[in-house]
C-alpha positions as a Python dict, from the first residue, in 0.01 Angstrom:
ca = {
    (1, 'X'): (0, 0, 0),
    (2, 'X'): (137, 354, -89),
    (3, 'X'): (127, 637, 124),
    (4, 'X'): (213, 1017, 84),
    (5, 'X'): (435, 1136, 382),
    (6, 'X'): (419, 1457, 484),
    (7, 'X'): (704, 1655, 694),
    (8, 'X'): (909, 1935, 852),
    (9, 'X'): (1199, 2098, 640),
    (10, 'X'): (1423, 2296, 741),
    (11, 'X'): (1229, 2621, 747),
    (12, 'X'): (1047, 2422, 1035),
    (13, 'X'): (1357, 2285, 1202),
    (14, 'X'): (1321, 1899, 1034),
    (15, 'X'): (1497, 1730, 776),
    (16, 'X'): (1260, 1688, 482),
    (17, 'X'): (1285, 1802, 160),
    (18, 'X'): (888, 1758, 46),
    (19, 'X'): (631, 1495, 23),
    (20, 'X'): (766, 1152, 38),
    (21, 'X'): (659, 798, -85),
    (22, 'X'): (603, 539, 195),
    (23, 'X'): (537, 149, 73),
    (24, 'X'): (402, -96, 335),
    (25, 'X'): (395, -434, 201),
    (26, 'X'): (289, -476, -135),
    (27, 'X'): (195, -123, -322),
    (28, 'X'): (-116, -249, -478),
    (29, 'X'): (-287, -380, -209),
    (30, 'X'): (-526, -263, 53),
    (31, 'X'): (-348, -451, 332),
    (32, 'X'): (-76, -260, 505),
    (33, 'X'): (83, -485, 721),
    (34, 'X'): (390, -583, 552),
    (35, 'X'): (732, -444, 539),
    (36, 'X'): (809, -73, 509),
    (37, 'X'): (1016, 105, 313),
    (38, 'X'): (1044, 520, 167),
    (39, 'X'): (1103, 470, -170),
    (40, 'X'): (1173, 840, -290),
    (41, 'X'): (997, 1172, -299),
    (42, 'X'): (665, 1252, -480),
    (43, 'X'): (766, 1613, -537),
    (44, 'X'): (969, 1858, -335),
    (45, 'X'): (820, 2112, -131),
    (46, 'X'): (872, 2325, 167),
    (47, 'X'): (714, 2161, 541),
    (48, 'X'): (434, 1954, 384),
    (49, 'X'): (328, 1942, 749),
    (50, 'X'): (-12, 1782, 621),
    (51, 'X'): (-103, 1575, 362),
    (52, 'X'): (-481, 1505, 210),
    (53, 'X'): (-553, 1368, -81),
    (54, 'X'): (-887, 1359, -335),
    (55, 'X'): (-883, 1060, -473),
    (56, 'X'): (-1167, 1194, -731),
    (57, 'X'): (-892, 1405, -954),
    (58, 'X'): (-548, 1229, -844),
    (59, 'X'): (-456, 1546, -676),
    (60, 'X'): (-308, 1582, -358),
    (61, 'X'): (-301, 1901, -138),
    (62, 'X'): (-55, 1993, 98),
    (63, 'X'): (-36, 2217, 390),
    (64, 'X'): (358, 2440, 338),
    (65, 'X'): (296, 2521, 774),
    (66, 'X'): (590, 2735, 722),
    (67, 'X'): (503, 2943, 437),
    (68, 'X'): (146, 2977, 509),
    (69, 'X'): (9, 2827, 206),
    (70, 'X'): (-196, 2547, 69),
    (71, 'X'): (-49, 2408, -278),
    (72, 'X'): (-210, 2118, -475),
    (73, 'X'): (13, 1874, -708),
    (74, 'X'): (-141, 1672, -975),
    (75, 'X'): (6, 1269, -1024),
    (76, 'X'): (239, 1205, -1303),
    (77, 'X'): (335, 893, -1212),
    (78, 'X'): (309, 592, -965),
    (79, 'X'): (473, 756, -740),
    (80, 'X'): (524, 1096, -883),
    (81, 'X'): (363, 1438, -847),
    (82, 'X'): (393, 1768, -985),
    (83, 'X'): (237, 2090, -871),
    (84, 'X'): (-82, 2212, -994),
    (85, 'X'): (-106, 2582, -963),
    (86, 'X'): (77, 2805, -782),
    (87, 'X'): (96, 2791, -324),
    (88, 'X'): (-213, 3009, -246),
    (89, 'X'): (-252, 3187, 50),
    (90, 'X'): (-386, 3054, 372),
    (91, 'X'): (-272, 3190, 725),
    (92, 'X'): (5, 3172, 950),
    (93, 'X'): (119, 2807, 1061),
    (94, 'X'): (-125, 2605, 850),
    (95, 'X'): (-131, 2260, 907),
    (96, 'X'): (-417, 2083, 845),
    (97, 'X'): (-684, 2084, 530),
    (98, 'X'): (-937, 1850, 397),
    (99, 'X'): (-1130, 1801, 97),
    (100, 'X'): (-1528, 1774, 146),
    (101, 'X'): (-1672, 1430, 20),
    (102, 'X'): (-1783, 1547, -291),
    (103, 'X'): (-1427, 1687, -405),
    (104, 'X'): (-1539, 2056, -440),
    (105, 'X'): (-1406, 2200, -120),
    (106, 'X'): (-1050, 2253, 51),
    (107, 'X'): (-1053, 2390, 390),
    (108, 'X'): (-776, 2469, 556),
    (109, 'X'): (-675, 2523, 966),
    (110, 'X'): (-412, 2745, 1090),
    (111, 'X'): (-254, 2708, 1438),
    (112, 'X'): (-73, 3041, 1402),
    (113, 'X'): (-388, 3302, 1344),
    (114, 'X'): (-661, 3051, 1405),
    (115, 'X'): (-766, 3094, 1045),
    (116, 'X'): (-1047, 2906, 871),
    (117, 'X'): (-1019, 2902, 493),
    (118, 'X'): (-1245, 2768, 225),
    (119, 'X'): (-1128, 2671, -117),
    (120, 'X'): (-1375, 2618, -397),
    (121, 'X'): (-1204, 2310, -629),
    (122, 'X'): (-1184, 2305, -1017),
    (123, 'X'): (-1276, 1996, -1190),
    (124, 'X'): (-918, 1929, -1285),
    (125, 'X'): (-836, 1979, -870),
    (126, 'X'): (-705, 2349, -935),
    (127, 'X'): (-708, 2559, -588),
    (128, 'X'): (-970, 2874, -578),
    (129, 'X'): (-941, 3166, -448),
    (130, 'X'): (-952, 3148, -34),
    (131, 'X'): (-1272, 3265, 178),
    (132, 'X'): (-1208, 3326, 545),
    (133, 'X'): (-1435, 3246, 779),
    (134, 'X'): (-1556, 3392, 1084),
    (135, 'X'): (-1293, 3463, 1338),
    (136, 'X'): (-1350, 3240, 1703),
    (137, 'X'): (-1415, 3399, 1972),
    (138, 'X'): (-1294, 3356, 2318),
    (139, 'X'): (-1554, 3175, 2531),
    (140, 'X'): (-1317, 3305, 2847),
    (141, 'X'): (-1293, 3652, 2724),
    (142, 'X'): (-1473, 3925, 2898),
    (143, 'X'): (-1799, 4034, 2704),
    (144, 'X'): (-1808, 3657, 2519),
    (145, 'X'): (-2150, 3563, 2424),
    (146, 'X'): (-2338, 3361, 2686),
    (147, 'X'): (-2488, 3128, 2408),
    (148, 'X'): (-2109, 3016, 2415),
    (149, 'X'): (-2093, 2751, 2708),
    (150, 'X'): (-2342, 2523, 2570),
    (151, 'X'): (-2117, 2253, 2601),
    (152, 'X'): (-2084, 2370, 2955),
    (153, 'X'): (-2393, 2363, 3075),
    (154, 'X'): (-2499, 2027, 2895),
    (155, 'X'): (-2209, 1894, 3075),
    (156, 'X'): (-2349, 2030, 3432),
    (157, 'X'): (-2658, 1927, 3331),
    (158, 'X'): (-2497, 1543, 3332),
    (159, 'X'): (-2488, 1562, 3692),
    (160, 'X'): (-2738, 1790, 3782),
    (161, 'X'): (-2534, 2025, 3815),
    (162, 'X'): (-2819, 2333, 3785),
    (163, 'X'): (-2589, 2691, 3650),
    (164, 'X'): (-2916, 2921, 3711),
    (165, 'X'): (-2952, 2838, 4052),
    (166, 'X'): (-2579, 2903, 4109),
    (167, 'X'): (-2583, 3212, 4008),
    (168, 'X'): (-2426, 3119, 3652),
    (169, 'X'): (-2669, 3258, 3413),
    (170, 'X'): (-2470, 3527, 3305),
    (171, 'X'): (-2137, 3710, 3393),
    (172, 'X'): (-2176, 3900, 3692),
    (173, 'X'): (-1998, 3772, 4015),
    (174, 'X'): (-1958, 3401, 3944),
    (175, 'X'): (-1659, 3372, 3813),
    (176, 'X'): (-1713, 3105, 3541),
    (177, 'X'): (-1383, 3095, 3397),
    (178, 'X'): (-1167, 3056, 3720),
    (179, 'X'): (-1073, 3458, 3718),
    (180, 'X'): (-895, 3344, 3381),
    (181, 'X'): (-1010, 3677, 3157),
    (182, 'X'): (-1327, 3724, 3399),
    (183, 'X'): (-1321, 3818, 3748),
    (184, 'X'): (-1341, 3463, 3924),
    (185, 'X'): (-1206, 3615, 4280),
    (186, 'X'): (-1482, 3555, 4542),
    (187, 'X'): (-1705, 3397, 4286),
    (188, 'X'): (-1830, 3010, 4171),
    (189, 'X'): (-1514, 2975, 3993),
    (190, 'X'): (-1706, 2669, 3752),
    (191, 'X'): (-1328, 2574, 3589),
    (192, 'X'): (-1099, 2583, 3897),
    (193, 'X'): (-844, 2771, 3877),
    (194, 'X'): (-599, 2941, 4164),
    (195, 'X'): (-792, 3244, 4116),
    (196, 'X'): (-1098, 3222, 4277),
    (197, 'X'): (-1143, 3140, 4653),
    (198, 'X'): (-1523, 3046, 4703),
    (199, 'X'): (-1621, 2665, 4517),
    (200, 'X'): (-1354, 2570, 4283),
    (201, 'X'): (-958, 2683, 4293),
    (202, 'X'): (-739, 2475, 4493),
    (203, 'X'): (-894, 2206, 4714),
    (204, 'X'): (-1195, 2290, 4567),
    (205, 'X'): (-1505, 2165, 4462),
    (206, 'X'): (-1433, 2289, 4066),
    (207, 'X'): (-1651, 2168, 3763),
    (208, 'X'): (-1371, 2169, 3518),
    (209, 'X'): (-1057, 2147, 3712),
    (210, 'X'): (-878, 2279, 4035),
    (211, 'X'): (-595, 2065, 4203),
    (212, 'X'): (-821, 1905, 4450),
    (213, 'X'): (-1174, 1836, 4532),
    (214, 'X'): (-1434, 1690, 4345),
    (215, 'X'): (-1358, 1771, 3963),
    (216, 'X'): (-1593, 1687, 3719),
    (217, 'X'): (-1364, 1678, 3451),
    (218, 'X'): (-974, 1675, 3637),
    (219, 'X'): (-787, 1770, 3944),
    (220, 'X'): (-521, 1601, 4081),
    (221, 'X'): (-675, 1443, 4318),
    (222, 'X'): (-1050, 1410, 4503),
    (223, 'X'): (-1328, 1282, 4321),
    (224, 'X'): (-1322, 1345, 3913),
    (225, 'X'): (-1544, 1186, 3694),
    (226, 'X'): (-1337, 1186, 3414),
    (227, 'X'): (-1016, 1304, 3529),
    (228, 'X'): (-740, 1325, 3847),
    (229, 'X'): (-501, 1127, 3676),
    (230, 'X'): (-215, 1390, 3608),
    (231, 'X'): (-51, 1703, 3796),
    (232, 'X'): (-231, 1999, 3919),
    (233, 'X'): (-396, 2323, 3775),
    (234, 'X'): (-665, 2284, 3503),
    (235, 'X'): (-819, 2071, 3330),
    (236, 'X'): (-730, 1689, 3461),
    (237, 'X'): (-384, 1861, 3521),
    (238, 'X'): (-310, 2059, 3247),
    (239, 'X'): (95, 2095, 3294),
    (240, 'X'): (122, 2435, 3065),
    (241, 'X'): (349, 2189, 2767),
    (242, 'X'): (226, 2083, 2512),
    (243, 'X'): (448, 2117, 2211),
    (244, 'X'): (258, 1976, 1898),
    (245, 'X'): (629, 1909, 1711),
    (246, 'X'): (687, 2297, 1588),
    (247, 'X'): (945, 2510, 1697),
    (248, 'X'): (645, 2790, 1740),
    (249, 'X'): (435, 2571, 1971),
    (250, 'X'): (721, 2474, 2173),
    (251, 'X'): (818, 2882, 2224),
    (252, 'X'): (446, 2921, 2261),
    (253, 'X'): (420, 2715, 2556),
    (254, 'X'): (749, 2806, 2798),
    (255, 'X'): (691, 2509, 3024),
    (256, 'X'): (516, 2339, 3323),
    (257, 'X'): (260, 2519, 3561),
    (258, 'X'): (303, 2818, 3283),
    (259, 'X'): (28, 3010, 3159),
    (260, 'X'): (-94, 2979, 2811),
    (261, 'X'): (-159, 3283, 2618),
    (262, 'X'): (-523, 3264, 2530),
    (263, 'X'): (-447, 3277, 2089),
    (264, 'X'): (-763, 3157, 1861),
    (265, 'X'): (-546, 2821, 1704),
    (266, 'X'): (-739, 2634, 1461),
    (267, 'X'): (-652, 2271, 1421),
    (268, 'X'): (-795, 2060, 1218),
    (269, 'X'): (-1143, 2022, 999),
    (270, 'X'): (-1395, 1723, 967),
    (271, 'X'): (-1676, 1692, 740),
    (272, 'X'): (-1996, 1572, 882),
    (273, 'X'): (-2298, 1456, 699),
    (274, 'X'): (-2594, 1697, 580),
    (275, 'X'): (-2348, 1937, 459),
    (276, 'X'): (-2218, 2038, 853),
    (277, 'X'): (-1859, 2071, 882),
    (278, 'X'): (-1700, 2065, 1251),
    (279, 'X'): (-1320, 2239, 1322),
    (280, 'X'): (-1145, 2243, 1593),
    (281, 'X'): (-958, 2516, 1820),
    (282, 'X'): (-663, 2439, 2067),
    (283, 'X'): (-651, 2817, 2171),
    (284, 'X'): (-938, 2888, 2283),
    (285, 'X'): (-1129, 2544, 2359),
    (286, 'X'): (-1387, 2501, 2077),
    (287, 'X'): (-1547, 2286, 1862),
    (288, 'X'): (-1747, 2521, 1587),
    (289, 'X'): (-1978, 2359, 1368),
    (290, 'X'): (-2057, 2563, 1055),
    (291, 'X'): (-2247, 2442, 720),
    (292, 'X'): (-2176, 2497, 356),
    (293, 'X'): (-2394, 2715, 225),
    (294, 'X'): (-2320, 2902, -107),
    (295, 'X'): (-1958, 2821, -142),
    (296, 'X'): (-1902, 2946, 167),
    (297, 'X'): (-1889, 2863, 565),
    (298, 'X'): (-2165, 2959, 757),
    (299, 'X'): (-2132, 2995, 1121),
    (300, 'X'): (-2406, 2761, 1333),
    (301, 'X'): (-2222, 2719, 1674),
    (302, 'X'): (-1936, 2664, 1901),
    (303, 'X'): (-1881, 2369, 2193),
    (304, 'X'): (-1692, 2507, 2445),
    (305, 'X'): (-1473, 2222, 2611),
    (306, 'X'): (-1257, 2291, 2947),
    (307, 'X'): (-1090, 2526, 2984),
    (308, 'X'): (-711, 2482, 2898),
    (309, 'X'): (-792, 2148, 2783),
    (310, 'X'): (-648, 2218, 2395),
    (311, 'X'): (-863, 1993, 2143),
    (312, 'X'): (-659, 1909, 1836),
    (313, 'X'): (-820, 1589, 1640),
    (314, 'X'): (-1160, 1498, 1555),
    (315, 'X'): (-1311, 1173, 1470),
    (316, 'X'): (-1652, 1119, 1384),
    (317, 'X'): (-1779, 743, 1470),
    (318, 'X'): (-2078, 545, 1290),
    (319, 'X'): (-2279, 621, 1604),
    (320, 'X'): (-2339, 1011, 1503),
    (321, 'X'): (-2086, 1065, 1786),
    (322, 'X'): (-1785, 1251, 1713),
    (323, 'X'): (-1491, 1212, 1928),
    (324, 'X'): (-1236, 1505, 2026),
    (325, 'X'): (-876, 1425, 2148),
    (326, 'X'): (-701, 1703, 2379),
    (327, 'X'): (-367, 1763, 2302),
    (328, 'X'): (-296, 1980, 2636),
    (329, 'X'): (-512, 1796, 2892),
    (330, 'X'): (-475, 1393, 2697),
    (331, 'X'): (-815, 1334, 2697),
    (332, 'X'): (-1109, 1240, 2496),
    (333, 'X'): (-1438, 1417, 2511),
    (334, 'X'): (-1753, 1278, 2285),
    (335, 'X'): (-2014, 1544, 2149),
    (336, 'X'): (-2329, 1469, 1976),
    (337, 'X'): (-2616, 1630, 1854),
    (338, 'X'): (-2942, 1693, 2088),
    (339, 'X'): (-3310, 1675, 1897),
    (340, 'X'): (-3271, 2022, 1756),
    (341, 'X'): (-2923, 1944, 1614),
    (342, 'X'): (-2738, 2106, 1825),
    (343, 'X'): (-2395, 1981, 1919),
    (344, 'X'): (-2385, 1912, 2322),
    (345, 'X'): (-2068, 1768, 2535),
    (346, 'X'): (-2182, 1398, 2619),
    (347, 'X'): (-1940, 1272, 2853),
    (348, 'X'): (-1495, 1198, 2840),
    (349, 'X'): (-1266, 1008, 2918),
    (350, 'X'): (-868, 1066, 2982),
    (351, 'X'): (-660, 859, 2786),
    (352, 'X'): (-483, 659, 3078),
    (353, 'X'): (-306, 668, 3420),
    (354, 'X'): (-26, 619, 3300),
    (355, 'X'): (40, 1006, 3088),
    (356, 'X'): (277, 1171, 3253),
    (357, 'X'): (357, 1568, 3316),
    (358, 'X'): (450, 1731, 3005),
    (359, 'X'): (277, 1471, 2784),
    (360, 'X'): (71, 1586, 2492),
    (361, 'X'): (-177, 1417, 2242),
    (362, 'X'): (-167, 1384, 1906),
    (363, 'X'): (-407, 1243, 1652),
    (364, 'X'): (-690, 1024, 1739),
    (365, 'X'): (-804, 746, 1490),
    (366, 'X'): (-1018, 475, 1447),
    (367, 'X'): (-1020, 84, 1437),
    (368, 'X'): (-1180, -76, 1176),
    (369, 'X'): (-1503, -154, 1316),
    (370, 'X'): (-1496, 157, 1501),
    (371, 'X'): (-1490, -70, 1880),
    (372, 'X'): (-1156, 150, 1993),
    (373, 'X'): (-1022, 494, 1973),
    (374, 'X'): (-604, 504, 1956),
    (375, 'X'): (-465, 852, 2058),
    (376, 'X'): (-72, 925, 2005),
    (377, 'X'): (46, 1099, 2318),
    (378, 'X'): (384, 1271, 2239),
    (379, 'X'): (643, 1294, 2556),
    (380, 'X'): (595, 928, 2704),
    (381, 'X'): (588, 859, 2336),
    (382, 'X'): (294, 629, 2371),
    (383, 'X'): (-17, 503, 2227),
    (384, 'X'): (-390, 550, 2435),
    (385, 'X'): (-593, 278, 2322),
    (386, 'X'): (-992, 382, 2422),
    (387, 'X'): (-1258, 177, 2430),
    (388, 'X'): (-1594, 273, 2255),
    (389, 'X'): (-1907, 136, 2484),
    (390, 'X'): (-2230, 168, 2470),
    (391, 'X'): (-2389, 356, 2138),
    (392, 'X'): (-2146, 534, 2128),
    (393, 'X'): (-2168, 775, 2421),
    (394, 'X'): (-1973, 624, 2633),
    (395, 'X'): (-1570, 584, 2652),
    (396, 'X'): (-1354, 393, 2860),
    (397, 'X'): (-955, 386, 2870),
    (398, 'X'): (-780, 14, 2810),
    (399, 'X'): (-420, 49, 2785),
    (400, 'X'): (-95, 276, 2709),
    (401, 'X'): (159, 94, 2503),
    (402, 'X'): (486, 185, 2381),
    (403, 'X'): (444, 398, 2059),
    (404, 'X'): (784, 216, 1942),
    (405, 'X'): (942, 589, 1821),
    (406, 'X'): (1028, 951, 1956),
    (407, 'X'): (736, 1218, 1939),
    (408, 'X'): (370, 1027, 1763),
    (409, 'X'): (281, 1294, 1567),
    (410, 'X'): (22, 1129, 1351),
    (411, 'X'): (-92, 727, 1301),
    (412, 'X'): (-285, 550, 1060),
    (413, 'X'): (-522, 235, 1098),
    (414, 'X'): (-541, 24, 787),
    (415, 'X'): (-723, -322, 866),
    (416, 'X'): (-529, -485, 1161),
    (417, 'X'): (-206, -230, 1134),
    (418, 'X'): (-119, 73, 1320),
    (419, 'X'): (134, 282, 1119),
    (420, 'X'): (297, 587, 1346),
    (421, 'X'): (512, 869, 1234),
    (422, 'X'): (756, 913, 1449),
    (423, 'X'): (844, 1337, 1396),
    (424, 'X'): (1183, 1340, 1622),
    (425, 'X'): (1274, 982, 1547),
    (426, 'X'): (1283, 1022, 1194),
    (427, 'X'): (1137, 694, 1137),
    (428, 'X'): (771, 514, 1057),
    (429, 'X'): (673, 182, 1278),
    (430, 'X'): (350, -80, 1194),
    (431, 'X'): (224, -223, 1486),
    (432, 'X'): (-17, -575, 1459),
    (433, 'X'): (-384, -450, 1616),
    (434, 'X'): (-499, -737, 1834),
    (435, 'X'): (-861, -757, 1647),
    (436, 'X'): (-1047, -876, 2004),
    (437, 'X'): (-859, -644, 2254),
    (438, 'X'): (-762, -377, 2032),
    (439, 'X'): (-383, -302, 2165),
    (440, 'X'): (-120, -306, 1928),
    (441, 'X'): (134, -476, 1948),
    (442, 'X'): (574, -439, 1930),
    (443, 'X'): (691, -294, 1658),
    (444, 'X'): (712, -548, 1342),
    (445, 'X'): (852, -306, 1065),
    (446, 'X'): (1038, 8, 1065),
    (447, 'X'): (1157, 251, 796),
    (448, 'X'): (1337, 581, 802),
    (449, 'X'): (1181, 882, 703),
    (450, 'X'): (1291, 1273, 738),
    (451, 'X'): (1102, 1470, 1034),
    (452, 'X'): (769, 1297, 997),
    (453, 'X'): (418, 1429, 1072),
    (454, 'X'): (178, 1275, 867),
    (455, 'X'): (60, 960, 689),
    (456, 'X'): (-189, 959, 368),
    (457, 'X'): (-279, 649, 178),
    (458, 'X'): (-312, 734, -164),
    (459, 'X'): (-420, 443, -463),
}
């Protein structure tokens, strides 16, 4: 099976010199779980940091993170490409796009500005000219619009949890942010946070956080429902790293216990059915759903997830669910639509007890019946493996195995194989899935390739 590899050059700090050409096992088949090898580069080209591909015009387009550019290149070849069009602008630190179902839209993410750009598609695959969408806004800013927490207050709701009769309703006293951007001192401080000295903060009875008490969604100790597996502050113990593999994040983000600078970073994009398309922001600790509508993106809403808690990756499961990995806080949160179609925060999970300070996750993929969730956590350099229960709604953590190389940026799950990029390794592992338990396995195959960070099967 062939796959495009995308990567860091040197404008990026890596070692790559464009897209390259991964084989595992045989190149025309649809397993994956034979040995690897880079045979060569599709076509040269500055940090390719993502790869997507349409399969519909043989084009494939590729994220230049450093340039702040999308460019497409057409196949010439096998195992060849050539660029289609010149780089066309997108926003600062792009790194992730993806091409609607029906090949006619690109959209693009950037971590840098928190960009959103739409691309129309020309038959042949040509690029369009870029819309922007909508800015995001920060749901811990003062003056952000109350509409904002839904995903909030559906998740108080879960345990009757009741934000009117606390006082919540609006942005007065109660500090629902933790004093993070909103005055939290003295008030219901519904995040945790060290700032506010009524429910919440340290020792604290905090919704979201705090680095005791009964957390609904972290703490480092007391009674979390989803959380209190990792160091204090936040949400579940977010450590202030975080480094996604970039020499920006890792200036971004000077180190443990630091504060974040609150920056709108979009992420990545997934397209839903019905036209809905759902992206995701590590700044600020959304989810926005938006639909199609006239070539361009239309704005429907935002979940707002913990605070600090950083979702990166998407998945959406055959259950309607769709499942959002936390790169700052390594867990996994599952939203899903209520009766009006609005998107709600159903419940979470964190990936394991066994992440340590300083870890941070990666991308978040599915098996092949959809039964587990694997997450790449970058630090311990380790895989989460997550089971899915119930209809969906429900998640439950399995194991942590060895990721088998230095810094997971991305993985890929083709059949009963886990392929994993390793970015500071320089190197790409397949791992045998375990088709009843779902853990991988050691590492069977291995093959070098330049600064890694992402995986695209192509045909």
């Amino acid at each position: 099976m062939r796959f495009l590899v995308g990567g860091y050059s040197a404008d990026s700090g890596g070692i790559a010199t464009g897209i390259g050409v991964l084989i595992a096992g045989e190149p025309e088949s649809g397993s994956a779980g034979g040995p690897l090898a880079l045979v060569g580069e599709a076509v040269s080209a500055s940090s390719p940091s993502w790869v997507t591909w349409n399969e519909r015009t043989d084009v494939a387009y590729a994220t230049l993170e450093a340039e702040g550019t999308v460019q497409a290149f057409r196949r010439v070849g096998a195992e060849r490409f050539a660029p289609l069009g010149d780089p066309v602008e997108a926003g600062e630190a792009v790194c992730h796009a993806a091409v609607s179902p029906d090949g006619s839209t690109l959209v693009a993410t950037c971590w840098g500005d928190g960009r959103v750009v739409r691309y129309p598609l020309a038959a042949d695959g040509r690029i369009g000219r870029p819309s922007f969408a909508p800015a995001a806004v920060d749901p811990a800013a003062p003056g952000a619009p109350t509409e904002a927490v839904s995903g909030v207050e559906a998740a108080a709701a879960e345990v009757g949890i009741d934000l009117a009769a606390l006082g919540l309703g609006g942005r007065g006293d109660a500090g629902l942010f933790g004093g993070r951007g909103l005055d939290g001192v003295g008030g219901v401080d519904l995040f945790g946070g060290a700032g506010a000295d009524a429910v919440g903060g340290v020792g604290g009875g905090a919704l979201f956080g705090g680095a005791g008490g009964g957390a609904l969604f972290g703490g480092a100790g007391g009674g979390a429902l989803f959380g209190g597996v990792r160091g204090g502050g936040g949400v579940g113990g977010v450590d202030g790293t975080g480094d996604a593999g970039g020499d920006a994040e890792a200036a971004a983000f000077p180190g443990p216990g630091a504060e974040r600078e609150r920056v709108s970073r979009a992420h990545q994009t997934v397209f839903l059915s019905g036209g809905l398309v759902a992206t995701s922001d590590l700044g600020f600790d959304l989810v926005r759903f938006w639909r199609l509508v006239d070539g361009k993106l239309r704005p429907l809403h935002d979940v707002v997830l913990p605070y600090g808690s950083g979702p990166r990756h998407m998945v959406w499961h055959p259950s309607g669910h769709l499942y959002v990995v936390t790169e700052y806080s390594c867990e996994v949160f599952v939203l899903a639509p209520d009766a009006s179609g609005r998107w709600r925060l159903v419940s979470g999970t964190p990936l394991g007890a066994g992440t340590l300070p300083g870890d941070s996750a990666a991308e978040l993929a599915a098996s092949r019946d959809s039964g587990f969730l694997y997450a790449g956590v970058r630090g311990s350099n380790t895989i989460a493996v997550v089971a899915v229960r119930g209809a969906g709604e429900t998640l439950s953590p399995v194991a942590l195995v060895e990721a088998g190389v230095d810094w997971p940026r991305h993985h890929r799950v083709v059949r009963d194989t886990l392929l994993i990029a390793g970015e500071r390794s320089d190197d790409v592992v397949s791992l045998t899935l375990d088709i009843r338990s779902g853990i991988p396995g050691r590492v069977r195959h291995r093959a070098p390739a330049p600064s890694p960070t992402c995986l695209t099967p192509f045909v």
